[in-house]
PDB file of N, CA and C in Angstrom:
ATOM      1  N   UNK A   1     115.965  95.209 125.675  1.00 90.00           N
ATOM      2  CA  UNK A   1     116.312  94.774 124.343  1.00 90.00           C
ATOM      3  C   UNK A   1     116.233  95.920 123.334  1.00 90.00           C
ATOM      4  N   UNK A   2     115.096  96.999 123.823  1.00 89.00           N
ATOM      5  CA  UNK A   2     114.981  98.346 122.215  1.00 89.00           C
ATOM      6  C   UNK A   2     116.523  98.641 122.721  1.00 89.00           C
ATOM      7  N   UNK A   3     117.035  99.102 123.623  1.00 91.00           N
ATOM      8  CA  UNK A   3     118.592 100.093 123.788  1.00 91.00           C
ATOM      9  C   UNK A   3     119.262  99.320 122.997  1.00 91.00           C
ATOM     10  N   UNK A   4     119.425  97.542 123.529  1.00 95.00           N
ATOM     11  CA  UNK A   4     120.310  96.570 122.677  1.00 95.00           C
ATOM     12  C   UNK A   4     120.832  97.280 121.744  1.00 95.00           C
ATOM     13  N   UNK A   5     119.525  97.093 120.442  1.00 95.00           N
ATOM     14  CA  UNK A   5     119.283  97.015 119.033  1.00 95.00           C
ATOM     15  C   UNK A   5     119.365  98.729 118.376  1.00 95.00           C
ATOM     16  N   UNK A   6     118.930  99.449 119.530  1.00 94.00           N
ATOM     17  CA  UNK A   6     119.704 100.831 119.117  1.00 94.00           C
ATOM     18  C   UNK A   6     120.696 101.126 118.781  1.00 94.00           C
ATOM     19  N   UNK A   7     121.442 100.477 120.207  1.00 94.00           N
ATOM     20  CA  UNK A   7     122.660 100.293 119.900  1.00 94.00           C
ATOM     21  C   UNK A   7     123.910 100.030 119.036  1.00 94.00           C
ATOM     22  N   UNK A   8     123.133  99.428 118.501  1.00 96.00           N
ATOM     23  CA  UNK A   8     123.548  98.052 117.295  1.00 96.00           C
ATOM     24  C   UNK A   8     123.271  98.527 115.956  1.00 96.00           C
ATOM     25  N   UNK A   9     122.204  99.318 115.543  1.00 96.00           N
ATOM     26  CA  UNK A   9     121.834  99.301 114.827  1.00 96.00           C
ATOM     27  C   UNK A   9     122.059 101.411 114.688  1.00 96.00           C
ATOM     28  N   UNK A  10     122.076 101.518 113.309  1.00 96.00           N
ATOM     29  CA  UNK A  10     121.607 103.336 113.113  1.00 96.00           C
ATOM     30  C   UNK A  10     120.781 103.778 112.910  1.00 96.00           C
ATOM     31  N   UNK A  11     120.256 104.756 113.154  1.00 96.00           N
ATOM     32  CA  UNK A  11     119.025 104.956 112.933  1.00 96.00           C
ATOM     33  C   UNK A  11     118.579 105.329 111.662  1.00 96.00           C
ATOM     34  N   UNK A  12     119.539 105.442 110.645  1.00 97.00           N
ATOM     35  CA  UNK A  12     119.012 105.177 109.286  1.00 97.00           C
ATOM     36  C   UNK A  12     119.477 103.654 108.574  1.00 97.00           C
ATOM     37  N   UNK A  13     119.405 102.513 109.579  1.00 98.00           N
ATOM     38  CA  UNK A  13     119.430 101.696 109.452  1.00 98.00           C
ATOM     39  C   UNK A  13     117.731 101.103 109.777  1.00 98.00           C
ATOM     40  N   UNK A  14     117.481 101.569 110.967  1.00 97.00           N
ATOM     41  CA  UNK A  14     116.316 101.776 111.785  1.00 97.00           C
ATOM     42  C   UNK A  14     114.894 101.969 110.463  1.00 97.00           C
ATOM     43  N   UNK A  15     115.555 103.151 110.138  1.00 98.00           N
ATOM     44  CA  UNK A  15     114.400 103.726 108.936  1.00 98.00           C
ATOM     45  C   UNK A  15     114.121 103.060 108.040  1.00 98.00           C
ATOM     46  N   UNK A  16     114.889 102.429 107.089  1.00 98.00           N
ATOM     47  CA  UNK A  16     115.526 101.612 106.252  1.00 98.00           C
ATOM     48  C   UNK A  16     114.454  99.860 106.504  1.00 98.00           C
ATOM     49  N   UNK A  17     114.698  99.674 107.626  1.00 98.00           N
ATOM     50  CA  UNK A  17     113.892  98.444 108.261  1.00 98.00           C
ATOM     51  C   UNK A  17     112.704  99.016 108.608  1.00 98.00           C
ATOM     52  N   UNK A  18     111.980 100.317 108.931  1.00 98.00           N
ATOM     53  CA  UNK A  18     110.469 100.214 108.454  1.00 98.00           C
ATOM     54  C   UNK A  18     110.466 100.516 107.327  1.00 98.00           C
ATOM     55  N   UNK A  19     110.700 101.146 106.658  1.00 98.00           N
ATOM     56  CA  UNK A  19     110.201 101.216 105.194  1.00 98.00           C
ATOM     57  C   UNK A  19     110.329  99.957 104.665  1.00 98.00           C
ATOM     58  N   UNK A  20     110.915  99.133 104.892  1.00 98.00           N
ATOM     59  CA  UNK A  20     111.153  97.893 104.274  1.00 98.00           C
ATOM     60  C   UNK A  20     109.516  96.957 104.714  1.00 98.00           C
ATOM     61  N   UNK A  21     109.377  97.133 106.321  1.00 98.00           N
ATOM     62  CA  UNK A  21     108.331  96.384 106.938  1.00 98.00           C
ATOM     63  C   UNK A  21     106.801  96.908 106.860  1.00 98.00           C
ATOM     64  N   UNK A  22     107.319  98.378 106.158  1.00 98.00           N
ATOM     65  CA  UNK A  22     106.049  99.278 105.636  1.00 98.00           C
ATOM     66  C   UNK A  22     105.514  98.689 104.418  1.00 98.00           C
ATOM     67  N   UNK A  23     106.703  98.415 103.795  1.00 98.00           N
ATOM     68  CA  UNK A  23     106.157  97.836 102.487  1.00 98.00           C
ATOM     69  C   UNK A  23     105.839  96.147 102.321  1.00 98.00           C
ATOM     70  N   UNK A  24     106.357  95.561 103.509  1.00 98.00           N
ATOM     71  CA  UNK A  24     105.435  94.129 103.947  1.00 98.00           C
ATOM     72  C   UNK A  24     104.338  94.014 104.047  1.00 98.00           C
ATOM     73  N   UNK A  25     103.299  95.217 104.809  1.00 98.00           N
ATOM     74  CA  UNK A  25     102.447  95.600 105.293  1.00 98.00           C
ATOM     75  C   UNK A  25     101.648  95.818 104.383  1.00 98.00           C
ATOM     76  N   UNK A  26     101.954  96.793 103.384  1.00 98.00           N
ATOM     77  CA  UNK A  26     101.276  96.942 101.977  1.00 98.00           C
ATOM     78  C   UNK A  26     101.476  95.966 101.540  1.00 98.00           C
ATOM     79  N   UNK A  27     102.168  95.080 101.017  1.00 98.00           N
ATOM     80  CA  UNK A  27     101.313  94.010 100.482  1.00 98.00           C
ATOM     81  C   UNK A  27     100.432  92.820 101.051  1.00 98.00           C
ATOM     82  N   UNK A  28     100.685  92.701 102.276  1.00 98.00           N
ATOM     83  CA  UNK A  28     100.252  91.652 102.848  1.00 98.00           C
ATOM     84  C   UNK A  28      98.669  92.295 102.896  1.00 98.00           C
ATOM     85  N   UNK A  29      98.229  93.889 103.310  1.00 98.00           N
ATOM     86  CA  UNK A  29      96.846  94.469 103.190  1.00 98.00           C
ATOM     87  C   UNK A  29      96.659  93.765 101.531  1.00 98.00           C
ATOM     88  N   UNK A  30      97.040  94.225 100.490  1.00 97.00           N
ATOM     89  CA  UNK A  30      97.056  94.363  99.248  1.00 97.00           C
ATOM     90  C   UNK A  30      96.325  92.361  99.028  1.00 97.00           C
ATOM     91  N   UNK A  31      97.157  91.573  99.623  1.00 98.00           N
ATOM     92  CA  UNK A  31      97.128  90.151  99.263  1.00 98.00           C
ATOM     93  C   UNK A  31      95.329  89.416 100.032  1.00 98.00           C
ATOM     94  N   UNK A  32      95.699  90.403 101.249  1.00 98.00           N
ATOM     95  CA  UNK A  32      94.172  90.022 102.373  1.00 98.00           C
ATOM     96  C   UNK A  32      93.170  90.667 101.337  1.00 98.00           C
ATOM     97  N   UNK A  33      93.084  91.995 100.304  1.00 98.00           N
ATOM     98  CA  UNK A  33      92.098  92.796  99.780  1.00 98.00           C
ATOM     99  C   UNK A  33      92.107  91.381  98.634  1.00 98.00           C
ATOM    100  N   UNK A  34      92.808  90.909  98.260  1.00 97.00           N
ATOM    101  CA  UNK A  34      92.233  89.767  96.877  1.00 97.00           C
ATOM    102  C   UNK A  34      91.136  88.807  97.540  1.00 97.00           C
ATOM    103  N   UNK A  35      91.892  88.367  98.606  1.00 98.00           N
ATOM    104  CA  UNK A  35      91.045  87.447  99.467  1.00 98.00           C
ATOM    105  C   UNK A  35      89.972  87.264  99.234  1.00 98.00           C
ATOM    106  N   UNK A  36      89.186  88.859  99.974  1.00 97.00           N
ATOM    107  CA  UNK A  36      88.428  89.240 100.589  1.00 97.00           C
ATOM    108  C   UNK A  36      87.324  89.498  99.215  1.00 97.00           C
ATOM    109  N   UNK A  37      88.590  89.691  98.492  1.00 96.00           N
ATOM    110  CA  UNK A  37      87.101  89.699  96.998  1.00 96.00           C
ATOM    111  C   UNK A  37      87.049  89.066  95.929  1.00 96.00           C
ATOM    112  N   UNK A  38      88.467  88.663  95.802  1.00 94.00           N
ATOM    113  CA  UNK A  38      87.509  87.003  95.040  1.00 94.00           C
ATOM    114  C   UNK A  38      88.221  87.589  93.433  1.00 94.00           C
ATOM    115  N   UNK A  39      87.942  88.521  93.125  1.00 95.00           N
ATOM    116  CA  UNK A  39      88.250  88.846  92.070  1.00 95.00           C
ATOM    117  C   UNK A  39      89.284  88.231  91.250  1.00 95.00           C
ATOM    118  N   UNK A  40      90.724  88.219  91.835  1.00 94.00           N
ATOM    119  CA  UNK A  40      91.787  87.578  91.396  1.00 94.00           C
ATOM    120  C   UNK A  40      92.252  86.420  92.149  1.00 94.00           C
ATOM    121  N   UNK A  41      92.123  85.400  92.301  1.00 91.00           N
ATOM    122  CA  UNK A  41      91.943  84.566  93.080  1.00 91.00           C
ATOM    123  C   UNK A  41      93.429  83.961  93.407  1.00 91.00           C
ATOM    124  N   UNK A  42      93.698  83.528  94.722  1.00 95.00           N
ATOM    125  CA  UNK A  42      95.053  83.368  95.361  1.00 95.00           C
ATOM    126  C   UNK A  42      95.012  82.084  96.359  1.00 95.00           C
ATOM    127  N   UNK A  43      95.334  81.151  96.153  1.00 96.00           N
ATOM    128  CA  UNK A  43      95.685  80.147  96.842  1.00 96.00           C
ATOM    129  C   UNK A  43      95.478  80.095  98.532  1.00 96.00           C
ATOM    130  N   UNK A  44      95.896  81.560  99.018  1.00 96.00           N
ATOM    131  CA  UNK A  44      96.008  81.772 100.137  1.00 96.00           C
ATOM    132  C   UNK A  44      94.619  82.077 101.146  1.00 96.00           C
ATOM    133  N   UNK A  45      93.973  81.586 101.944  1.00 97.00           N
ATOM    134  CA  UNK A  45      93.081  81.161 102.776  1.00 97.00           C
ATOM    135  C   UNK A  45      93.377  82.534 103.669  1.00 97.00           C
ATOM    136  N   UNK A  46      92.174  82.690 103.747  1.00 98.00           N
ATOM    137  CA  UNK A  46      91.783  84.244 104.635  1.00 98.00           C
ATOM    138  C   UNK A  46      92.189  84.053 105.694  1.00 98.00           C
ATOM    139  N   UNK A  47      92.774  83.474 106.704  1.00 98.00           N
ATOM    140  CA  UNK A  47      93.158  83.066 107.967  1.00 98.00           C
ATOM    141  C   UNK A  47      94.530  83.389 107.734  1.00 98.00           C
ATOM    142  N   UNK A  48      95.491  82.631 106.757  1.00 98.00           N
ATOM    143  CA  UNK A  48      96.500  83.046 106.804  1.00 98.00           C
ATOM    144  C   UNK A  48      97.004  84.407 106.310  1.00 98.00           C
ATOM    145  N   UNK A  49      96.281  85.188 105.254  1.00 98.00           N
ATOM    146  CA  UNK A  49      96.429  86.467 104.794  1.00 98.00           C
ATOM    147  C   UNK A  49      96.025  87.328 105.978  1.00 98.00           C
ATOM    148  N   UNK A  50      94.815  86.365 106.619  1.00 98.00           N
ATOM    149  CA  UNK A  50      94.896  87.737 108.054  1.00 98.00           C
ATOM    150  C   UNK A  50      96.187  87.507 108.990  1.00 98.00           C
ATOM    151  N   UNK A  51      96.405  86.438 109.042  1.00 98.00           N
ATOM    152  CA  UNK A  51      97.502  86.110 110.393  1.00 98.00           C
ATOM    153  C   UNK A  51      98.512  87.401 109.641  1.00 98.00           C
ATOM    154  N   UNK A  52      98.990  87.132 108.494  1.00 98.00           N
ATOM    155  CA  UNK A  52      99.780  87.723 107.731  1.00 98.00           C
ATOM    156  C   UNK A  52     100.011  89.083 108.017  1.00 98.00           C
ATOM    157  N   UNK A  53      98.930  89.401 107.838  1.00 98.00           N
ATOM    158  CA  UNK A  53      98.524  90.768 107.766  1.00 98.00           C
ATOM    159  C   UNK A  53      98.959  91.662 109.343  1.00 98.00           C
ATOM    160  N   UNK A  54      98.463  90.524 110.420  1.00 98.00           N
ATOM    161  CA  UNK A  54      98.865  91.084 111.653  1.00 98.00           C
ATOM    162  C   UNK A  54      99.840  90.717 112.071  1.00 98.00           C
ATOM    163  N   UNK A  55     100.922  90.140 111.203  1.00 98.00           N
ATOM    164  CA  UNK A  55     101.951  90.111 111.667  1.00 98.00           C
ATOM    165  C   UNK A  55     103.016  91.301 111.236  1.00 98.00           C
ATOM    166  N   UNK A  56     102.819  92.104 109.996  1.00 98.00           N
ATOM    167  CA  UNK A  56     102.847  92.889 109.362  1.00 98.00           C
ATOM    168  C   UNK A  56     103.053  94.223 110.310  1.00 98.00           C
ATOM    169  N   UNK A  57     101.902  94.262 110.521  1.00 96.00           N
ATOM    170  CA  UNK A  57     101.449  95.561 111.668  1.00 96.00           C
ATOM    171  C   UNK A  57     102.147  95.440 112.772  1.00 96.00           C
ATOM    172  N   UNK A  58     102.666  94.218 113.408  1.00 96.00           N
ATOM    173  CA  UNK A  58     103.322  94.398 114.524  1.00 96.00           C
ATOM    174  C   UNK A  58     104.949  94.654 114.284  1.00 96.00           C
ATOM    175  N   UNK A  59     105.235  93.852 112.954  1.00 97.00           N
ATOM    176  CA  UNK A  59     106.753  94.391 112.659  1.00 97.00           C
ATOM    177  C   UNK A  59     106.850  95.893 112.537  1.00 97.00           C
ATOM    178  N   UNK A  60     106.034  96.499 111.853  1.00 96.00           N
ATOM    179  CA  UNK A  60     105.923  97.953 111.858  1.00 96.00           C
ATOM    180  C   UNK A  60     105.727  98.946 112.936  1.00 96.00           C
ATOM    181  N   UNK A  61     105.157  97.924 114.001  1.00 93.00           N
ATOM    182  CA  UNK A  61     105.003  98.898 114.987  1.00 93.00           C
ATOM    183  C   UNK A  61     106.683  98.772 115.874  1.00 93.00           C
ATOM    184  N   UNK A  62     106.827  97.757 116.097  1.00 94.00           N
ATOM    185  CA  UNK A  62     107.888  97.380 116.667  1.00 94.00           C
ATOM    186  C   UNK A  62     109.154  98.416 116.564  1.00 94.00           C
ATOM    187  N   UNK A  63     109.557  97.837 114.861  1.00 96.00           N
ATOM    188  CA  UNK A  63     110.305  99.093 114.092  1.00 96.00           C
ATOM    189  C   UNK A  63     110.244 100.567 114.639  1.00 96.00           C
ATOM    190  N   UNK A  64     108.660 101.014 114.988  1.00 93.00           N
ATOM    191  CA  UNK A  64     108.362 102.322 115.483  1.00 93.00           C
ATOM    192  C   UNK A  64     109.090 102.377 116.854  1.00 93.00           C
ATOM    193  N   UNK A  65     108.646 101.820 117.240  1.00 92.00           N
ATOM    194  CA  UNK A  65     109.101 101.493 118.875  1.00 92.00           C
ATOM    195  C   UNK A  65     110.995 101.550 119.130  1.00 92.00           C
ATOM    196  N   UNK A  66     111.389 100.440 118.705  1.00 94.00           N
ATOM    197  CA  UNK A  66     112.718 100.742 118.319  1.00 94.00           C
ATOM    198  C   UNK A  66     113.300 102.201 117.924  1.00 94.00           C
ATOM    199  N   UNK A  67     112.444 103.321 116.906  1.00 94.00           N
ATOM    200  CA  UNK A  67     112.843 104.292 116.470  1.00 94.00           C
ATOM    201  C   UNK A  67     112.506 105.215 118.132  1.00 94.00           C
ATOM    202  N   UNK A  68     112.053 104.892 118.887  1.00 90.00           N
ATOM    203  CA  UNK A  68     111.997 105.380 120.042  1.00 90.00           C
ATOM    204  C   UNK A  68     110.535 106.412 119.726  1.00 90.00           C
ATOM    205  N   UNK A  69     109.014 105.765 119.228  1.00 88.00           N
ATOM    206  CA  UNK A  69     107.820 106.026 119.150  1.00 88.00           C
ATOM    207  C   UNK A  69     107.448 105.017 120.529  1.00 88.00           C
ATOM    208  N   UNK A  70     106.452 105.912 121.426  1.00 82.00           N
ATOM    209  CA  UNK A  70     105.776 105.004 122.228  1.00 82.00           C
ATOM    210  C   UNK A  70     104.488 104.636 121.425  1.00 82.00           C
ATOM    211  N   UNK A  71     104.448 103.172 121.390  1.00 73.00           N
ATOM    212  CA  UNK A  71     103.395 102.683 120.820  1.00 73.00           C
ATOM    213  C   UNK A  71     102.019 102.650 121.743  1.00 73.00           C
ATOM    214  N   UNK A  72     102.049 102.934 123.095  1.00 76.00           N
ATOM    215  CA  UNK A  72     101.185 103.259 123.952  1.00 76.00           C
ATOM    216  C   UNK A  72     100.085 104.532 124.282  1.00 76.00           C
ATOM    217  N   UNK A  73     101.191 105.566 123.466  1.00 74.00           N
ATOM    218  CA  UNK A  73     100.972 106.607 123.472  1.00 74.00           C
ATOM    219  C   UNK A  73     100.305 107.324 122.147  1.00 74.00           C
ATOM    220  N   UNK A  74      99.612 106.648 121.673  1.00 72.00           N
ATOM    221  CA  UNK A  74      98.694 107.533 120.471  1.00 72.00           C
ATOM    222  C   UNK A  74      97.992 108.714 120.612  1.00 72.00           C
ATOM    223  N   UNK A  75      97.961 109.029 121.819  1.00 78.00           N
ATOM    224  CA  UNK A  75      96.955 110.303 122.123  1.00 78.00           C
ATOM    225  C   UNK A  75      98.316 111.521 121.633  1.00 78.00           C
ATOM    226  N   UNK A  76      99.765 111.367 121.365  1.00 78.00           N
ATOM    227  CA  UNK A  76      99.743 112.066 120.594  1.00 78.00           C
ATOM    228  C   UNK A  76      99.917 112.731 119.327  1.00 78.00           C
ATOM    229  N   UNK A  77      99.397 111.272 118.409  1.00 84.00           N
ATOM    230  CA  UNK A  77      98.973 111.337 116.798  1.00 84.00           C
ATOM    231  C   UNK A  77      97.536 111.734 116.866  1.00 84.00           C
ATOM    232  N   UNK A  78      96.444 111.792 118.385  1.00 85.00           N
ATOM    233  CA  UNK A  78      94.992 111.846 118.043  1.00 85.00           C
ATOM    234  C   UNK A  78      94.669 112.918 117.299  1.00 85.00           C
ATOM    235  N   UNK A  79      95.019 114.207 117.056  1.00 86.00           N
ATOM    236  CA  UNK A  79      95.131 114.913 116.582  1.00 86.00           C
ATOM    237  C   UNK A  79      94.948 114.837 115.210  1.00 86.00           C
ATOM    238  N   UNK A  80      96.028 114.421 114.716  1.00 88.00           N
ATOM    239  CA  UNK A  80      96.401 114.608 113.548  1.00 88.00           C
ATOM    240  C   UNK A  80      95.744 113.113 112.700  1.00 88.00           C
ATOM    241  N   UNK A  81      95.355 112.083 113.608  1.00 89.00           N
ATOM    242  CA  UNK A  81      94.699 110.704 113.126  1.00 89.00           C
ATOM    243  C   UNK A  81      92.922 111.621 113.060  1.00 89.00           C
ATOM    244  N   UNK A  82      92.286 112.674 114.140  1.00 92.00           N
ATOM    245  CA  UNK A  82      90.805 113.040 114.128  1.00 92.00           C
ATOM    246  C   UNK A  82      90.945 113.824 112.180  1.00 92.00           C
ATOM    247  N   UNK A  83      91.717 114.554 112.362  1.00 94.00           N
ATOM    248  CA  UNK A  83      91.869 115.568 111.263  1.00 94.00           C
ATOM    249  C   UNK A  83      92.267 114.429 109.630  1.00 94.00           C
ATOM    250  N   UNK A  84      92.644 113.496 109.824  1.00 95.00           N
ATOM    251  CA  UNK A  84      92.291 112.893 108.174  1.00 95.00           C
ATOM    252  C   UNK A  84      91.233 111.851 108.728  1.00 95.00           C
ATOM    253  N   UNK A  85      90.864 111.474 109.425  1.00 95.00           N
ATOM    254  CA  UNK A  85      89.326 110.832 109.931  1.00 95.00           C
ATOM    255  C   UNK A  85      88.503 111.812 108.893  1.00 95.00           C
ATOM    256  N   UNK A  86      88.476 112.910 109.670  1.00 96.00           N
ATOM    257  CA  UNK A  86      87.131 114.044 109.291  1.00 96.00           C
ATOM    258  C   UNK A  86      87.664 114.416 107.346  1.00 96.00           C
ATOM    259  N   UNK A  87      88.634 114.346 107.260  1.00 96.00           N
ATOM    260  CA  UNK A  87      88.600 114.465 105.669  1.00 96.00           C
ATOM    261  C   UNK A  87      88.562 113.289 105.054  1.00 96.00           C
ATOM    262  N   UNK A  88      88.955 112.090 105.725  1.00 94.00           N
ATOM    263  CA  UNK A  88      88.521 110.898 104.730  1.00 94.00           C
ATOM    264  C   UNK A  88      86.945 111.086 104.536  1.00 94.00           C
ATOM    265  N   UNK A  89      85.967 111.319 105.711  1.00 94.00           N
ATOM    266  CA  UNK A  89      84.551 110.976 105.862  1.00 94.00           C
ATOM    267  C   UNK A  89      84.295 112.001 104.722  1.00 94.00           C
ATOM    268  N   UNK A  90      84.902 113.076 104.730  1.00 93.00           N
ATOM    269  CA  UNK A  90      84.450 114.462 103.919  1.00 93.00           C
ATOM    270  C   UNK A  90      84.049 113.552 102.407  1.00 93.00           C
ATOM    271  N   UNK A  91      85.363 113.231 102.161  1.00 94.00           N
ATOM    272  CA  UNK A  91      85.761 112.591 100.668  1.00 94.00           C
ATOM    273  C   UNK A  91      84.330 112.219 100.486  1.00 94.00           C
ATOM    274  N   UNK A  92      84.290 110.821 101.309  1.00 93.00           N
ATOM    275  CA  UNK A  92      82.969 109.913 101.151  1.00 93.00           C
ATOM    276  C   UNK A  92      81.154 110.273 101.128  1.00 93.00           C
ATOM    277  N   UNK A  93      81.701 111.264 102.080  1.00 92.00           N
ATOM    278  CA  UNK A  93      80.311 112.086 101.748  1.00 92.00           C
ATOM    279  C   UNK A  93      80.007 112.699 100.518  1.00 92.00           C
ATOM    280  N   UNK A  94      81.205 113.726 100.323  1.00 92.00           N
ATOM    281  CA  UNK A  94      81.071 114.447  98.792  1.00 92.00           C
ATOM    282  C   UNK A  94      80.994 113.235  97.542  1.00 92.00           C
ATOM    283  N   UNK A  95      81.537 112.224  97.436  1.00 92.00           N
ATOM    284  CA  UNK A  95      80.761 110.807  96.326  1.00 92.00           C
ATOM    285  C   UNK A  95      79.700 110.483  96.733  1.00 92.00           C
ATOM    286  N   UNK A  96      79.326 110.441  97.439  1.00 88.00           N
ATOM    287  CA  UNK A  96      78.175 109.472  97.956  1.00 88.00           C
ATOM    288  C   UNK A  96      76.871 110.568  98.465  1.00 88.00           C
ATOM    289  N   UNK A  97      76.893 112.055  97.586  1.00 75.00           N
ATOM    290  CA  UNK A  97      76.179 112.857  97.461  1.00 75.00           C
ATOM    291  C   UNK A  97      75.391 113.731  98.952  1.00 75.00           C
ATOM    292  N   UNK A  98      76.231 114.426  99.888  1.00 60.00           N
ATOM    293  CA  UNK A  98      76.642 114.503 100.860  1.00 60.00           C
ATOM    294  C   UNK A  98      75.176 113.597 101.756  1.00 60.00           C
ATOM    295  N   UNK A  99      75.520 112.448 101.475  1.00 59.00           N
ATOM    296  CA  UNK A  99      74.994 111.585 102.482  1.00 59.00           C
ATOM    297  C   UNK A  99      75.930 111.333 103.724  1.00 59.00           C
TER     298      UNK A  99
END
């Protein structure tokens, strides 16, 4: 079915449909973060903002997949996922007074 839809589809058509499902993703995180704190309060029940949420992530990955990313194969983003790991932690340490 990915060749199908390759097929079928361009690959800046391809692009076009994650950025689109990228930005599903952001909000559906964005809608689960109200949830989760209450602050602005939303009708929507943490079960479904999570279902939401992971449904989100799989359109996006999919999309990836389709763009011809093996989604199996992360070992080779590990790299480049260890290296903003170690600078996110940096960030948090340097606020949080290198604790």
């Amino acid at each position: 079915m990915l060749s199908f839809i390759r097929d079928k589809v361009s690959q800046e058509e391809l692009l076009a449909q994650t950025a689109e499902e990228a930005v599903e993703l952001s909000h559906a995180a964005l809608k689960l973060r109200r949830v989760l704190d209450g602050k602005n309060p939303t009708p929507v029940r943490l079960s479904e903002a999570f279902a939401n949420f992971e449904e989100e992530i799989a359109d996006v990955m999919l999309c990836l997949e389709i763009l011809g990313y093996d989604m199996q194969l992360l070992t080779k983003y590990r790299a480049m996922m260890d290296a903003k790991l170690e600078r996110w932690a940096g960030r948090l340490r340097e606020v949080n007074d290198g604790l």
